[in-house]
CSV table of C-alpha atoms in Angstrom, one decimal:
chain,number,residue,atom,x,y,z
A,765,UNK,CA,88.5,-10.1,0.0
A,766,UNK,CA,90.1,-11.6,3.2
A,767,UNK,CA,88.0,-8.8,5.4
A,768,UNK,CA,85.0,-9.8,3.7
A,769,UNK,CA,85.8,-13.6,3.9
A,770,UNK,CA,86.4,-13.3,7.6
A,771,UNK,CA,83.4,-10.9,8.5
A,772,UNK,CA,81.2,-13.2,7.1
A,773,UNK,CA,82.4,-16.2,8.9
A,774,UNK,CA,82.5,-14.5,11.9
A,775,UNK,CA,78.8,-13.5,11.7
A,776,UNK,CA,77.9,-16.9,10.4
A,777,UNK,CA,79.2,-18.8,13.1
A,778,UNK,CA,77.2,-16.0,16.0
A,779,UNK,CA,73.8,-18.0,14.6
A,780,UNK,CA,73.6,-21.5,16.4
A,781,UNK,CA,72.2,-23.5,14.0
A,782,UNK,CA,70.4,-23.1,10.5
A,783,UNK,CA,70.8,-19.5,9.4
A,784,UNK,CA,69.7,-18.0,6.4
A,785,UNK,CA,71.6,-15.3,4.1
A,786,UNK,CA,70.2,-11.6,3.6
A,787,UNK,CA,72.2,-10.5,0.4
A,788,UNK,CA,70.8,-6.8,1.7
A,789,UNK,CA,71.8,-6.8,5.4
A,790,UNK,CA,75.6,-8.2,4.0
A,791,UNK,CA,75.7,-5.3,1.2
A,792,UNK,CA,74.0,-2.3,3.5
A,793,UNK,CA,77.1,-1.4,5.9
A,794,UNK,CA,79.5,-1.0,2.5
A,795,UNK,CA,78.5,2.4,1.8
A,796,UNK,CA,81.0,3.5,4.3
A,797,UNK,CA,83.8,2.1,2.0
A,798,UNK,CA,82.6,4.1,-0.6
A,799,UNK,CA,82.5,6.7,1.4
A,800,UNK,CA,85.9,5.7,2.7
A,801,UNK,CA,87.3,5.8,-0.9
A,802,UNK,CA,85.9,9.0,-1.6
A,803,UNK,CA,86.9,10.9,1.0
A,804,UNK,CA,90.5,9.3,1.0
A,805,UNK,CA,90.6,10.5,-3.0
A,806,UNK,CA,89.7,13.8,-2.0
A,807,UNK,CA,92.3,14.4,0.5
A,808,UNK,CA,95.0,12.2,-1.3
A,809,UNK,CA,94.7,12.6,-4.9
A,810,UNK,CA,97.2,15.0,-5.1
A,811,UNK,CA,100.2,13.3,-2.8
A,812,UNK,CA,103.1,12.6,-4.8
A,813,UNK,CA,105.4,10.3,-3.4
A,814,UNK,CA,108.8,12.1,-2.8
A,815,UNK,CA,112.3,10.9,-4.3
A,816,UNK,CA,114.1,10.4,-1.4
A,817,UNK,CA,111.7,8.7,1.4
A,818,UNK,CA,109.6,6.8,-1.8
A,819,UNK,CA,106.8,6.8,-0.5
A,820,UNK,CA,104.1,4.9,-1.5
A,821,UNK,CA,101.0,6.9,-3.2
A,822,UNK,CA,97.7,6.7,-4.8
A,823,UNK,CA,94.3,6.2,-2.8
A,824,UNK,CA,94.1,2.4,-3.9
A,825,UNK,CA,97.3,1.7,-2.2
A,826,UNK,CA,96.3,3.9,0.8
A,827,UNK,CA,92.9,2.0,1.3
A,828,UNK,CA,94.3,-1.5,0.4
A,829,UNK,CA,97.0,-1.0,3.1
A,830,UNK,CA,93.9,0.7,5.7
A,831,UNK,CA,92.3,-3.0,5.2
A,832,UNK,CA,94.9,-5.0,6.1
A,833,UNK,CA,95.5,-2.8,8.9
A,834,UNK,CA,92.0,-3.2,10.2
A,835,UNK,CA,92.0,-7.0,10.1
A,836,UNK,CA,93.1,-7.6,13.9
A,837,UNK,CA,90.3,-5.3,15.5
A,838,UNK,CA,87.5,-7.1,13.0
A,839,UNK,CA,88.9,-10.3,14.2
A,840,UNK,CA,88.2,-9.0,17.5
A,841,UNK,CA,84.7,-7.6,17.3
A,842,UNK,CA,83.3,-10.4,15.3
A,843,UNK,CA,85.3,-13.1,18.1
A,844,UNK,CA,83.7,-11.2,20.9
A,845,UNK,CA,80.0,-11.1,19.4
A,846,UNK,CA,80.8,-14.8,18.5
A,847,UNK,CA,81.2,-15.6,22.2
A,848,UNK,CA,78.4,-13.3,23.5
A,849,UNK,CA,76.2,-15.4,21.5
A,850,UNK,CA,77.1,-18.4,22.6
A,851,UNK,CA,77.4,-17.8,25.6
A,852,UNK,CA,80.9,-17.6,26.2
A,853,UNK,CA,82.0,-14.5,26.7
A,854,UNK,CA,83.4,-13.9,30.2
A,855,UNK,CA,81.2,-11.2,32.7
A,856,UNK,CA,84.0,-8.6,32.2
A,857,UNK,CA,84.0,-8.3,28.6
A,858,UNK,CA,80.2,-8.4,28.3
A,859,UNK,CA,79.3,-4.8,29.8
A,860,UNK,CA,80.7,-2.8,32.0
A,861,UNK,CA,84.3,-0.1,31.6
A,862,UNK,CA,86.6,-3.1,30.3
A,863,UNK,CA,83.7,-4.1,27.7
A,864,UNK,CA,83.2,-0.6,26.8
A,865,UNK,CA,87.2,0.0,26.4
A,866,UNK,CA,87.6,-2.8,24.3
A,867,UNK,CA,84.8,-2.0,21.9
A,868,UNK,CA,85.7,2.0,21.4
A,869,UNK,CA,89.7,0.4,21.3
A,870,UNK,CA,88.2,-1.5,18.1
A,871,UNK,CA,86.4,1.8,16.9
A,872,UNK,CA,89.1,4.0,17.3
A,873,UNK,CA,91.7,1.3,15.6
A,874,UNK,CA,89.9,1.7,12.6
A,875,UNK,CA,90.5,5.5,12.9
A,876,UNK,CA,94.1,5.8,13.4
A,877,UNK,CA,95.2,3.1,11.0
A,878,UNK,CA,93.9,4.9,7.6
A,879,UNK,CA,94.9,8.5,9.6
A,880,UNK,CA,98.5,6.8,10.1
A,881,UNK,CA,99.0,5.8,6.4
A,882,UNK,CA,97.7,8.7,4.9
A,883,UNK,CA,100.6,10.4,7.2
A,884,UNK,CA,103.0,8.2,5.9
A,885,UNK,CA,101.7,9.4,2.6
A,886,UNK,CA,102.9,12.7,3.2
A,887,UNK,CA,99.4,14.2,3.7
A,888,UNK,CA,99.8,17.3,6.2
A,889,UNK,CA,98.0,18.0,9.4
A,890,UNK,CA,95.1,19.9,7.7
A,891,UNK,CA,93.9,16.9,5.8
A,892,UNK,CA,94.5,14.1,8.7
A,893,UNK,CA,92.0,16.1,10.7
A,894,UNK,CA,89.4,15.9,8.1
A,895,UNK,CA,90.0,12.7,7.2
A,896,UNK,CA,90.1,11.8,11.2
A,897,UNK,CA,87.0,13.3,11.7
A,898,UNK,CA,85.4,11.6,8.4
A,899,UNK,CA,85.8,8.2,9.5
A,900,UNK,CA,84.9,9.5,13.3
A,901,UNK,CA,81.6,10.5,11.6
A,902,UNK,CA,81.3,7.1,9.8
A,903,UNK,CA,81.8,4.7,12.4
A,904,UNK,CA,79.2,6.8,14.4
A,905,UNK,CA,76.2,7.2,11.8
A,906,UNK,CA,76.9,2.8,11.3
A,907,UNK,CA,77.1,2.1,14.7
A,908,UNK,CA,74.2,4.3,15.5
A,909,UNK,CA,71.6,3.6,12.4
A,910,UNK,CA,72.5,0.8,10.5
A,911,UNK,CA,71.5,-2.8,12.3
A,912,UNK,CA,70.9,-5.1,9.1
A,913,UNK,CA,73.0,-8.2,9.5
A,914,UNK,CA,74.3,-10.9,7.0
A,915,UNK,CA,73.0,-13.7,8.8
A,916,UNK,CA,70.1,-14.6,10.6
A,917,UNK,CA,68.5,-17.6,12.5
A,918,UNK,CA,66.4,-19.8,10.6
A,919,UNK,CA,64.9,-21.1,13.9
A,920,UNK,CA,64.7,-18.9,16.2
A,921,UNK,CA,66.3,-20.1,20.0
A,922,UNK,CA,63.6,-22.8,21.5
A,923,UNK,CA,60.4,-21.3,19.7
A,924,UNK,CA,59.3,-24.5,18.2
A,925,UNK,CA,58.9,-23.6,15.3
A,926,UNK,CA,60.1,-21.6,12.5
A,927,UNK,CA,60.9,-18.0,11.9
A,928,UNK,CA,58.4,-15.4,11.0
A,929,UNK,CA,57.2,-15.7,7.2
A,930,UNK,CA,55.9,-12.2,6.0
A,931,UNK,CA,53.0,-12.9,3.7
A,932,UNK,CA,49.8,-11.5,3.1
A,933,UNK,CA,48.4,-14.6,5.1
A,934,UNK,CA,50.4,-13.4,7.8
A,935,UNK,CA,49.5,-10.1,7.7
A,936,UNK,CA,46.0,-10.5,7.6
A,937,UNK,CA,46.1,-13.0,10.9
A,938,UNK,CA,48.0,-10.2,12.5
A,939,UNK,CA,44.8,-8.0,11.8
A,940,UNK,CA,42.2,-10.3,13.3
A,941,UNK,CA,44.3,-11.1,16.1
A,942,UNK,CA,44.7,-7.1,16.7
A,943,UNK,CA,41.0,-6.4,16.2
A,944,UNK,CA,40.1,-9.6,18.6
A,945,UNK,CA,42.7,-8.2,21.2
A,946,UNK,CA,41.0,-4.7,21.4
A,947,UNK,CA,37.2,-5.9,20.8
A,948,UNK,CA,37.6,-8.5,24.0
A,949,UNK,CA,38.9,-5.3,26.1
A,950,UNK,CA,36.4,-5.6,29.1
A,951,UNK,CA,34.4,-2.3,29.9
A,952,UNK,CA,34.8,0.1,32.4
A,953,UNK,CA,32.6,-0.6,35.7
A,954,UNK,CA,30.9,2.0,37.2
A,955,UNK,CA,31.8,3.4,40.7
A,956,UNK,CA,35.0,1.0,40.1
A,957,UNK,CA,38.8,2.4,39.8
A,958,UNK,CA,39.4,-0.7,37.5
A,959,UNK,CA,43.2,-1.4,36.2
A,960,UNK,CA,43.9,-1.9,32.9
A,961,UNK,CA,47.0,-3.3,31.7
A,962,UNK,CA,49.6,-2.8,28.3
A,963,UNK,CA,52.6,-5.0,28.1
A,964,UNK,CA,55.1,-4.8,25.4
A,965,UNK,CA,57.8,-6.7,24.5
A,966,UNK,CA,59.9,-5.6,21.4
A,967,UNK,CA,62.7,-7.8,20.9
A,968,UNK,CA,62.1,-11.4,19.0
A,969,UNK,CA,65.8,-12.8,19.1
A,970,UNK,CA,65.5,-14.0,22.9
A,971,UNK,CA,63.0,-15.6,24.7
A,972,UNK,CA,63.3,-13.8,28.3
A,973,UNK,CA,61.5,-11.1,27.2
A,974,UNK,CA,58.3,-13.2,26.2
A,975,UNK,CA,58.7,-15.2,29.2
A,976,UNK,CA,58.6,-12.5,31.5
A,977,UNK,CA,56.0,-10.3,29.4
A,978,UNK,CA,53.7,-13.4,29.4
A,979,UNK,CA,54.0,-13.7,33.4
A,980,UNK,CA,53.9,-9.7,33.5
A,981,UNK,CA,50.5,-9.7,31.8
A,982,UNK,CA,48.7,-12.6,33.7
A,983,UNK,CA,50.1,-11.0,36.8
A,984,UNK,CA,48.3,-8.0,36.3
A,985,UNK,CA,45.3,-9.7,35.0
A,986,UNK,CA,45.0,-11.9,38.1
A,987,UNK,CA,46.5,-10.1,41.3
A,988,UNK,CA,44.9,-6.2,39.9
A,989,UNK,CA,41.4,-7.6,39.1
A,990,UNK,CA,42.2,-6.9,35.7
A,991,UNK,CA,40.9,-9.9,33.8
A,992,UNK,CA,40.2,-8.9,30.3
A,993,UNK,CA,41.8,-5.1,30.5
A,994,UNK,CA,45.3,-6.1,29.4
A,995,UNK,CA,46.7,-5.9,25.4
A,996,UNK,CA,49.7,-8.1,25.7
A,997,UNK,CA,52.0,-7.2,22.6
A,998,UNK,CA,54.9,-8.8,21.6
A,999,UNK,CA,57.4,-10.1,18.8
A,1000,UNK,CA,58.2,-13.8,19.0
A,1001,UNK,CA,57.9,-16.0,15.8
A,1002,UNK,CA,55.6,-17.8,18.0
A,1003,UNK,CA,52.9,-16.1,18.7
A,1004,UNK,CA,51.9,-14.2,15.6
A,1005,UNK,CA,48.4,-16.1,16.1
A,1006,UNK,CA,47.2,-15.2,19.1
A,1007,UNK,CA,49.3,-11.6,20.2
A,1008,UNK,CA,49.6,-8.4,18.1
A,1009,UNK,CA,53.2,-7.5,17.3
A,1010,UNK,CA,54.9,-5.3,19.3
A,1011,UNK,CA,55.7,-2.5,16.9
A,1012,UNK,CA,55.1,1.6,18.0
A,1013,UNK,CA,52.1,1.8,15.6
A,1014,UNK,CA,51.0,-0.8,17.7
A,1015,UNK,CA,52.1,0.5,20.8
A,1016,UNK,CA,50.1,3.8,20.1
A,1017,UNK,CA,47.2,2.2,18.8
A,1018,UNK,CA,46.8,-0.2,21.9
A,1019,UNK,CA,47.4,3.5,24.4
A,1020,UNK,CA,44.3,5.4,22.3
A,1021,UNK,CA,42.2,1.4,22.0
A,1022,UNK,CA,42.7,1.6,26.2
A,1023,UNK,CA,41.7,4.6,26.4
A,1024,UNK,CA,38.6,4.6,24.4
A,1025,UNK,CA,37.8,1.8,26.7
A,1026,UNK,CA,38.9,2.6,30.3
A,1027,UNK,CA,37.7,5.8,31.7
A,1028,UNK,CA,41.1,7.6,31.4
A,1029,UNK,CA,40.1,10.3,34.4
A,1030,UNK,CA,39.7,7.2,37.1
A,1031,UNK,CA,41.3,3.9,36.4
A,1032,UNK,CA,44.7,3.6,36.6
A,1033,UNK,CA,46.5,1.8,33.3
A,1034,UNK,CA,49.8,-0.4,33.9
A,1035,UNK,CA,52.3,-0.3,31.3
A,1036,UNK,CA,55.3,-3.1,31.1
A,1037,UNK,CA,58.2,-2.5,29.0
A,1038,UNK,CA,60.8,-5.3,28.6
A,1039,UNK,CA,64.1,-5.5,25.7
A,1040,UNK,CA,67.2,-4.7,25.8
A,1041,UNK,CA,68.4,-1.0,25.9
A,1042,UNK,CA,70.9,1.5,24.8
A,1043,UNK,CA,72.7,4.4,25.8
A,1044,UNK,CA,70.1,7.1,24.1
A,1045,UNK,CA,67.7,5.4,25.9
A,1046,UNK,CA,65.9,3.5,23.1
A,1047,UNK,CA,64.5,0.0,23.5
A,1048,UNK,CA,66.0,-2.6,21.3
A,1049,UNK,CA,63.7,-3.9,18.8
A,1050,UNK,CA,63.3,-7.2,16.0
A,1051,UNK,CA,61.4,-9.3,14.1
A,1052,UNK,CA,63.4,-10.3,11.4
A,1053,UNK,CA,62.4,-10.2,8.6
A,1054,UNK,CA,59.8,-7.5,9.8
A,1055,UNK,CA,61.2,-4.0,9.9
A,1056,UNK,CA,60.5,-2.7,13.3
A,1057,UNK,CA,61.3,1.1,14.5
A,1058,UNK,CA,62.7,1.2,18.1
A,1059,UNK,CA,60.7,3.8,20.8
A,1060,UNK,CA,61.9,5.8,23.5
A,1061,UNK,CA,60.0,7.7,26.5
A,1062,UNK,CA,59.1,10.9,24.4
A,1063,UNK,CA,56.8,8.1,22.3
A,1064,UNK,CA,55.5,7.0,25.0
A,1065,UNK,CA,54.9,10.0,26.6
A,1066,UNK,CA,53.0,11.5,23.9
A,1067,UNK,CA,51.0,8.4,23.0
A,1068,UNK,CA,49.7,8.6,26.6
A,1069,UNK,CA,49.1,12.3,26.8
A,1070,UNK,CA,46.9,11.8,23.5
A,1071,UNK,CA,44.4,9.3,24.7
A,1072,UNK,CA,44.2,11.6,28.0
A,1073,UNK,CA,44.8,8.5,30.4
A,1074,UNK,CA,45.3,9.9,33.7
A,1075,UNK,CA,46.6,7.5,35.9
A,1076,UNK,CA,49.8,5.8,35.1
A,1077,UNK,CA,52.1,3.0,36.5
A,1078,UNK,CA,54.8,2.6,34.4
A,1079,UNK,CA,57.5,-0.1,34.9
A,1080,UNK,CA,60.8,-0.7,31.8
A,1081,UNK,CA,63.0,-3.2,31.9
A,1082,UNK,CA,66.1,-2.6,30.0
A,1083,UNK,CA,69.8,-1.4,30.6
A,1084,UNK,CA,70.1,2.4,30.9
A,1085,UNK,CA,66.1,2.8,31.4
A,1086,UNK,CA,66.1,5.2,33.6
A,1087,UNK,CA,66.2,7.7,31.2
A,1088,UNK,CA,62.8,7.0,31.1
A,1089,UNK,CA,62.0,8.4,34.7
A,1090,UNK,CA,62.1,12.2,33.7
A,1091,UNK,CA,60.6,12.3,30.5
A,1092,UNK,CA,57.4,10.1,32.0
A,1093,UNK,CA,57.0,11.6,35.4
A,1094,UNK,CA,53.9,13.5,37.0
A,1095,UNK,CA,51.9,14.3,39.5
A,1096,UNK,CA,49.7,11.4,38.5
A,1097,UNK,CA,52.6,9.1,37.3
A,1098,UNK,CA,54.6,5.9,39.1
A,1099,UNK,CA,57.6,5.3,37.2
A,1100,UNK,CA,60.0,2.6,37.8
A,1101,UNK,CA,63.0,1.0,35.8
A,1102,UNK,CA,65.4,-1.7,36.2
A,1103,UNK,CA,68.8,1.0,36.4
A,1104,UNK,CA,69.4,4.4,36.4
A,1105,UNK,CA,70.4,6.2,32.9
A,1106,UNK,CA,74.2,5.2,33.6
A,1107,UNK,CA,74.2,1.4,33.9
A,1108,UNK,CA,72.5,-2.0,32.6
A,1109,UNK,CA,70.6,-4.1,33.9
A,1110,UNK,CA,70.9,-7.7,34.2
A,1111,UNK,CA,69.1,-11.0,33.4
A,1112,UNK,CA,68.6,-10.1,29.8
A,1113,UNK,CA,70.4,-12.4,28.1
A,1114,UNK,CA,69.4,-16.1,26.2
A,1115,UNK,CA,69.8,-18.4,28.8
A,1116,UNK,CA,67.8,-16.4,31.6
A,1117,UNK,CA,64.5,-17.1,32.5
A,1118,UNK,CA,63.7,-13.6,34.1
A,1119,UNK,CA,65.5,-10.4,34.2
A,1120,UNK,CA,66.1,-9.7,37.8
A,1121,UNK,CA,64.2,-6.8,37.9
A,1122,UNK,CA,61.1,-8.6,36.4
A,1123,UNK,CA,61.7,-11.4,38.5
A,1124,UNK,CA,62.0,-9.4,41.6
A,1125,UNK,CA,59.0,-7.0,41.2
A,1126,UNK,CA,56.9,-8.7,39.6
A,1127,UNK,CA,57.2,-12.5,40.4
A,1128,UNK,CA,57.9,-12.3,43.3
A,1129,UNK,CA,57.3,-9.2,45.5
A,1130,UNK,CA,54.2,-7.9,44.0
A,1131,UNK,CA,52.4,-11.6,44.4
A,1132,UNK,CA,52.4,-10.6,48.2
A,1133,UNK,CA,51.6,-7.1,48.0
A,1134,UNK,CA,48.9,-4.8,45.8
A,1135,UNK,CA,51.4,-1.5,46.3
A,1136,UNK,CA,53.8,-1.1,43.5
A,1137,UNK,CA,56.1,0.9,45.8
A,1138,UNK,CA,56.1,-1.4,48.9
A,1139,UNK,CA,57.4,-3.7,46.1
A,1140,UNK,CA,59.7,-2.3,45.1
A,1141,UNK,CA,61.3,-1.2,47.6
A,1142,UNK,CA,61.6,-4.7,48.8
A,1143,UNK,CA,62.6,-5.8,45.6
A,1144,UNK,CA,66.4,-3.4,45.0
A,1145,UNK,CA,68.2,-5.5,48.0
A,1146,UNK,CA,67.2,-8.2,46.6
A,1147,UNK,CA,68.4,-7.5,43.1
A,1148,UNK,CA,71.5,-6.0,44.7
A,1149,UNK,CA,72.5,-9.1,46.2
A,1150,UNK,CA,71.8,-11.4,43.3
A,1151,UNK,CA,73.8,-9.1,41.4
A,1152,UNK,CA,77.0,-9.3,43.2
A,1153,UNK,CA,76.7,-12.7,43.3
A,1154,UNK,CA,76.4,-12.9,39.9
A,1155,UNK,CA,79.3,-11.1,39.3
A,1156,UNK,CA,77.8,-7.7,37.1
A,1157,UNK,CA,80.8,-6.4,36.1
A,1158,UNK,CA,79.9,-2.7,36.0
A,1159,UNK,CA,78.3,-2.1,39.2
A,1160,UNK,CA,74.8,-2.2,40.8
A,1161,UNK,CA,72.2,-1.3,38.0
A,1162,UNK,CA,70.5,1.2,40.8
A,1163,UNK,CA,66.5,0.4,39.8
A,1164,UNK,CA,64.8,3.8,39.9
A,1165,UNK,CA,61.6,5.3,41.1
A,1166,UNK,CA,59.1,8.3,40.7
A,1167,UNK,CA,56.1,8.2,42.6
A,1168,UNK,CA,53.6,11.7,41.8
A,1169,UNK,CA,51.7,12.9,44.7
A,1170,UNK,CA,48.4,12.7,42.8
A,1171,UNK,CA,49.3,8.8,41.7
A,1172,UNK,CA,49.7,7.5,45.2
A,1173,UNK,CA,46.4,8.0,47.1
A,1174,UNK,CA,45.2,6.1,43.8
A,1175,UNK,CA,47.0,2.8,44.3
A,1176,UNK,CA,46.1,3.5,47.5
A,1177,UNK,CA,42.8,2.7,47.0
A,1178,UNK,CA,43.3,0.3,44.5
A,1179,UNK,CA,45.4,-1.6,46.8
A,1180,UNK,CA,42.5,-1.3,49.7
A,1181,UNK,CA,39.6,-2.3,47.3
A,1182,UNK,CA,41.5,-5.3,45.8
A,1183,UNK,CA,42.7,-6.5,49.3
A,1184,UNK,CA,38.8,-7.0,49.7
A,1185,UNK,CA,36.1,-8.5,48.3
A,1186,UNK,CA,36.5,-8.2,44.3
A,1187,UNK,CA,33.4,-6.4,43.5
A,1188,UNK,CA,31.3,-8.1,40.1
């Protein structure tokens, strides 16, 4: 009962303001202490505690003890997310080798406690390795596939409004607004390599992302003479009536939509990614209480080959993104990302405007130039030095770039036509 006193007012003080309770998001993670239980019966049912060292026995006593063992690392976690969401949390412990020591010290806590009382037990080295690599297995497949929480924000930060409230109203404004967005697609023009634009922004619980995919998509609209070619999508409680959600059925509808529209053997189709990202190189993404799947490059990849568009420049925003760069590149492919597959990026969090790399790229560079590689090339000093002098704890985020041989007499002429007079 203390654990689950303290977990929950650890998560309820992460929400700044009104939150609301989810009865399933608090109940989901607790099949890992049935799981626990089990497992611990299985290996200790059968320990007996011996005369002379009377020791203690029975899997109640073993799991009990594991709890209170296991308090000072929750205290830890939940304190830590605590700060991050307030803002609090000091550069070093937010990302970077200290951040990632302390979180898998925390993990691995919760190993060796329950494997160091079932040794005092008196259970042999045969069962502490199973019951090690049981609760190895547990903390992975929670950390990995279970993200429901206990709390969440009733207002979400600065949005004016309230949450998202699923109802068939809802639903069927998110179907006009879909079928508006795709019917206003403007044509291809004849003897024209138009643009056409996709920007997608996944991740509801912080503003930066529809910031910056809001000035993404007019960018592309207004400096790539791509006025009425671009399918903004993005989750924000906000916005449900005027931009489809951001969801990968979405996503691969808008890819086949663009290329029904565009001629997908000449005109050249931007696509903008912007959330947070993770280690398997999978974008982060919400709209509580919508259910919404995360993607990764071999989504993206396909979704594109499918619709048989050619000509790609492709730009993701997001820790770890480029793991993207492989999987996406061609001969007829740009690819860039805000860091290489080993570190974040930075400029993601709640009180940013931008993310650097957005800001650098996009706002800034590519508002005085029509090549994506002149800017960004211009733009990686520029996020290197704003880096180190914001501290980034875990080193430059090293943007990447892929540039196919077929893609860049392409932007070539792009760039040469829109430099120009803009043809009707």
């Amino acid at each position: 009962l203390p654990a689950i006193l303290i977990e929950l007012g650890l998560a309820r003080l992460e929400i700044d303001g009104a939150a609301l309770f989810s009865v399933s998001g608090w109940l989901t993670p607790y099949w890992s202490v049935a799981v626990t239980v089990f497992v611990g019966w299985i290996l200790l049912r059968n320990l007996r505690p011996d005369a002379a060292g009377g020791r203690p026995s029975g899997v109640a006593a073993w799991y009990a003890l594991s709890c209170v063992g296991s308090l000072p690392p929750l205290v830890l976690i939940g304190g830590l997310a605590v700060l991050r969401a307030r803002a609090g949390l000091p550069p070093v412990l937010d990302s970077g080798p200290v951040a990632w020591g302390a979180y898998l010290a925390c993990h691995a806590w919760f190993v060796v406690v329950p494997v160091a009382l079932a040794w005092h037990f008196g259970a042999g080295r045969a069962r502490l390795a199973m019951l090690a690599v049981a609760l190895v297995a547990m903390q992975w497949v929670a950390s990995t596939y279970f993200y429901e929480r206990s709390w969440y924000p009733e207002r979400l930060p600065d949005e004016g409004g309230q949450r998202l409230s699923l109802s068939q109203e809802s639903f069927e404004t998110q179907q006009a607004v879909w079928q508006k967005a795709v019917a206003s697609l403007a044509p291809q023009r004849a003897a024209v390599r138009d643009v056409y634009g996709l920007v997608f922004a996944p991740y509801a619980n912080e503003d930066v992302f529809l910031r910056e995919s809001t000035m993404v998509a007019d960018l592309i609209a207004q400096r790539f003479d791509a006025q009425g070619r671009v399918l903004h999508l993005a989750n924000h409680a906000s916005t449900g009536e005027r931009l489809p959600w951001a969801t990968p059925l979405n996503l691969g509808r808008a890819i086949e939509a663009l290329g029904k529209r565009m001629d997908p053997a000449q005109d050249v189709l931007v696509v903008y990614l912007t959330s947070h990202g993770a280690r398997d190189f999978k974008l982060s993404a919400s709209h509580w209480p919508l259910k919404v799947g995360s993607i990764g490059p071999a989504e993206l990849r396909k979704a594109l080959d499918d619709a048989g568009i050619r000509h790609r420049v492709i730009a993701v925003s997001a820790c770890f993104s480029g793991g993207w760069v492989a999987p996406l590149a061609s001969d007829t492919s740009l690819v860039m990302t805000a860091a290489d597959p080993d570190h974040t990026s930075y400029g993601c969090g709640r009180l940013s405007e931008l993310t650097y790399f957005g800001r650098a790229v996009f706002d800034e560079q590519l508002r005085s130039t029509h090549s994506f590689e002149q800017a960004f090339t211009a733009a990686v000093p520029v996020i290197r030095q704003r880096e180190v002098e914001a501290g980034k704890p875990d080193g430059f985020s090293n943007p990447q770039i892929s540039v196919g041989d077929k893609i860049r007499p392409v932007l070539e002429e792009v760039a040469a036509r829109l430099e120009g007079p803009v043809r009707p």
